[in-house]
Short mmCIF file of N, CA and C in Angstrom, two decimals:
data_model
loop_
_atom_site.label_atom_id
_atom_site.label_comp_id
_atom_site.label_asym_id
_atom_site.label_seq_id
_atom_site.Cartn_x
_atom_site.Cartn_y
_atom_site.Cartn_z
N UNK A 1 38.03 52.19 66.14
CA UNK A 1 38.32 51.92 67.53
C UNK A 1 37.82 53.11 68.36
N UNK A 2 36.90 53.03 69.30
CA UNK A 2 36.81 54.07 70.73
C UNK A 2 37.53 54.28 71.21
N UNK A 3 38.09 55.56 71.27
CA UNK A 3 38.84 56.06 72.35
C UNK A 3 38.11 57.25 73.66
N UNK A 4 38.99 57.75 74.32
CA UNK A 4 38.75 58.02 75.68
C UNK A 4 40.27 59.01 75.35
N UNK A 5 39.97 60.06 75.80
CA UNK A 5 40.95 61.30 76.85
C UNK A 5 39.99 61.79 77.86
N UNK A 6 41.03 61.73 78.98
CA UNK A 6 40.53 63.13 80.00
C UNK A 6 41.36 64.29 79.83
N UNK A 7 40.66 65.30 80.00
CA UNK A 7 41.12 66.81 79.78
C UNK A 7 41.21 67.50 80.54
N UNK A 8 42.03 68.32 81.01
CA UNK A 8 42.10 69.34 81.54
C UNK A 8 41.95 70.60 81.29
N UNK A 9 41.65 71.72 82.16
CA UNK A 9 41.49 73.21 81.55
C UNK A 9 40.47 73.53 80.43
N UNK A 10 39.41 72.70 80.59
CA UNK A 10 38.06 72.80 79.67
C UNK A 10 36.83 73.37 81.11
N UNK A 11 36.07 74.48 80.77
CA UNK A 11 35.74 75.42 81.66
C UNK A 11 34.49 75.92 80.89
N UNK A 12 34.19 75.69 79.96
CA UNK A 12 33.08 76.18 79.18
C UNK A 12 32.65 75.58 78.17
N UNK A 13 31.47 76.19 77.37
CA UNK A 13 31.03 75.90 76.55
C UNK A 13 32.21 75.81 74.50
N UNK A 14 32.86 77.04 74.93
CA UNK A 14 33.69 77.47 73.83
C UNK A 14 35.28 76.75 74.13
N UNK A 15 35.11 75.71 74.93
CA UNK A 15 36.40 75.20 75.26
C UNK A 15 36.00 73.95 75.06
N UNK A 16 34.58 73.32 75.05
CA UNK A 16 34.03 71.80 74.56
C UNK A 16 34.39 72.44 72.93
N UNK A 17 33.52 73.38 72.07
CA UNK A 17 33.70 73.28 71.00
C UNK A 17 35.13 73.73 70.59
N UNK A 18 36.47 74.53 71.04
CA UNK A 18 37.47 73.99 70.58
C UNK A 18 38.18 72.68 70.79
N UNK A 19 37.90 72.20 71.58
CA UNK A 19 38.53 70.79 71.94
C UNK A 19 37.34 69.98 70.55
N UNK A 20 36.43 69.88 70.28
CA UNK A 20 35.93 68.83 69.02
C UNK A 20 36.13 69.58 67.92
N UNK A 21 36.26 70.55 67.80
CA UNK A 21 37.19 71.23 66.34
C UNK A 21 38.49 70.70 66.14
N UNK A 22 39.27 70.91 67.37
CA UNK A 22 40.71 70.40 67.47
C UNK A 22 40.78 68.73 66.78
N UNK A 23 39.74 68.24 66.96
CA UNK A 23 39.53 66.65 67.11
C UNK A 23 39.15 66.18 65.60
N UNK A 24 38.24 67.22 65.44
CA UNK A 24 38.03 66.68 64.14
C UNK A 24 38.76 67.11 62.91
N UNK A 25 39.47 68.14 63.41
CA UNK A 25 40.63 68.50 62.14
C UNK A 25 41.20 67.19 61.79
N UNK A 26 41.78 66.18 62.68
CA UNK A 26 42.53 65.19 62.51
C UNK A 26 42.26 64.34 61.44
N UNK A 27 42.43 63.69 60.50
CA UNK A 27 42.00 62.69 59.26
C UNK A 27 41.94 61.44 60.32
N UNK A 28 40.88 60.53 60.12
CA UNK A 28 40.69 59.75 60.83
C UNK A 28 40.40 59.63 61.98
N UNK A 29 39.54 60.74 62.53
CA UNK A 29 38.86 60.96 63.61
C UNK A 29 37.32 61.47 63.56
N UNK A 30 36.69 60.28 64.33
CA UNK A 30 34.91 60.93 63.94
C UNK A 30 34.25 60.62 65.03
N UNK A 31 33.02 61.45 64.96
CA UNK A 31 31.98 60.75 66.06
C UNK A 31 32.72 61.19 67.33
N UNK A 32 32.79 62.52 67.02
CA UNK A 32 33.67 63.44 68.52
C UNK A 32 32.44 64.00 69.33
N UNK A 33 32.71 63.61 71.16
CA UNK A 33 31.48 63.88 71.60
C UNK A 33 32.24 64.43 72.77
N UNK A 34 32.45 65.73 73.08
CA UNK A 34 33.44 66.05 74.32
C UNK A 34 32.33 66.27 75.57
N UNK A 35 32.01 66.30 76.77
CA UNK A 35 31.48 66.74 77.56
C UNK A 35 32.54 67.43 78.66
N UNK A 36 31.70 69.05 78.81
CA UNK A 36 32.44 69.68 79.86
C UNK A 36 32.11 69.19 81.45
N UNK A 37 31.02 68.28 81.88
CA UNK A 37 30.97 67.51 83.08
C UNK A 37 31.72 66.24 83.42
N UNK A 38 32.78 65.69 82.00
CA UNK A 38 32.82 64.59 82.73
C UNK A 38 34.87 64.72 82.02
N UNK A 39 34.90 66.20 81.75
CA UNK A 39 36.40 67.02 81.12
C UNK A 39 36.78 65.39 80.92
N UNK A 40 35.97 65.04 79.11
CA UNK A 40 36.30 63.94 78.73
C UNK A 40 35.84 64.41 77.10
N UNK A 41 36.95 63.61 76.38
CA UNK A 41 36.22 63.65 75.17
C UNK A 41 36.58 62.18 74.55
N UNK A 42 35.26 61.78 73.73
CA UNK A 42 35.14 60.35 72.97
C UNK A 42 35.22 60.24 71.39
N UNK A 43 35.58 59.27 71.11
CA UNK A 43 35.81 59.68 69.56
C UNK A 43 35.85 58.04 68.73
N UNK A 44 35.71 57.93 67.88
CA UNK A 44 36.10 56.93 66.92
C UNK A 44 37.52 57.17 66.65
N UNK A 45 38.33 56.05 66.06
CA UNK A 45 39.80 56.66 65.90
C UNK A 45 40.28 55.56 64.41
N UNK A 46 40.46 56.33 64.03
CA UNK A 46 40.79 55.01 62.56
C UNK A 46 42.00 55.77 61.62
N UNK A 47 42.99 54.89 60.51
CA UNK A 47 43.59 55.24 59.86
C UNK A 47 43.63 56.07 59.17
N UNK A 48 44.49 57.06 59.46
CA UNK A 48 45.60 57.27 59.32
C UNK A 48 46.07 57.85 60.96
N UNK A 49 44.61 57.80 61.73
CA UNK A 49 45.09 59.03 62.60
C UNK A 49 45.58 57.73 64.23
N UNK A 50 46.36 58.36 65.33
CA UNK A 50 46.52 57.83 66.31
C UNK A 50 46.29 58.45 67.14
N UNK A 51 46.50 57.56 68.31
CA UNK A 51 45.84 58.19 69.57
C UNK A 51 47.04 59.60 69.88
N UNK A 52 48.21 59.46 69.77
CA UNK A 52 48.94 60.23 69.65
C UNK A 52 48.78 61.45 69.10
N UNK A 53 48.31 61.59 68.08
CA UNK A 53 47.46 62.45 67.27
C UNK A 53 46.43 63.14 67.93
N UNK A 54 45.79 63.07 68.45
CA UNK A 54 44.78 63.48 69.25
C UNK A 54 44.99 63.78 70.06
N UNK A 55 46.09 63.44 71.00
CA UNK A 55 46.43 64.05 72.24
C UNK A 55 47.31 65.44 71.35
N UNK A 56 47.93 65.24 70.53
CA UNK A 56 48.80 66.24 69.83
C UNK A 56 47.68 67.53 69.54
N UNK A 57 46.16 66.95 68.94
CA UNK A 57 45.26 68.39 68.77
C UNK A 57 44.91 68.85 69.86
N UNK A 58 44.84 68.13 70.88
CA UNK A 58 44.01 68.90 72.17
C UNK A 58 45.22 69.58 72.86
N UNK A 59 46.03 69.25 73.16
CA UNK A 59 47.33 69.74 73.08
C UNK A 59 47.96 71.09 72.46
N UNK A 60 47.46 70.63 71.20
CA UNK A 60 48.00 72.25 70.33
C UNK A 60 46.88 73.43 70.51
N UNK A 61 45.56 72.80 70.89
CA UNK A 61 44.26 73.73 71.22
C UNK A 61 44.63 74.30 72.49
N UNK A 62 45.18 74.07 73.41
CA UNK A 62 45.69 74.63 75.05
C UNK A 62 44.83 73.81 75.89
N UNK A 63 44.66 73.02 75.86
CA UNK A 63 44.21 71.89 76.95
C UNK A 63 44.89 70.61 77.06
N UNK A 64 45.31 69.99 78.20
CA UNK A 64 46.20 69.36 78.50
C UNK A 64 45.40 67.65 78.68
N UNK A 65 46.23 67.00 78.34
CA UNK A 65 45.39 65.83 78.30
C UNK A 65 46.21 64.52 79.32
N UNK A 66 45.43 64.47 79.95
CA UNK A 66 45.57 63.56 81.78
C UNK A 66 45.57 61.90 81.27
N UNK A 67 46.83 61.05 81.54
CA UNK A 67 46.29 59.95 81.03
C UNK A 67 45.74 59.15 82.65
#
């Protein structure tokens, strides 16, 4: 399944790549494509992991996620 977050407090280059580190730690998360122009990140989302989950890594990385 595609998902969609908007993000907040992403400001750089080293804040796209912790936010898709954060993302891909998750089991069941792939095909992470964050862009700092559109403070969005996209992803595949499959079992075991939830959308919940993902808001929980970007979250635990220090960026806040806008629904």
């Amino acid at each position: 399944m595609n998902e969609k977050l908007n993000i907040k407090g992403m400001g750089c280059g080293g804040c796209v790549t912790s936010v898709r580190n954060a993302l891909m730690g998750v089991a069941g998360i792939s095909n992470v494509d964050v862009s700092l122009e559109r403070k969005q990140a996209r992803f595949e989302l499959a079992a075991p992991a939830t959308r919940d989950d993902a808001v929980k890594a970007v979250e635990e990385a220090g960026y806040e996620v806008i629904e």
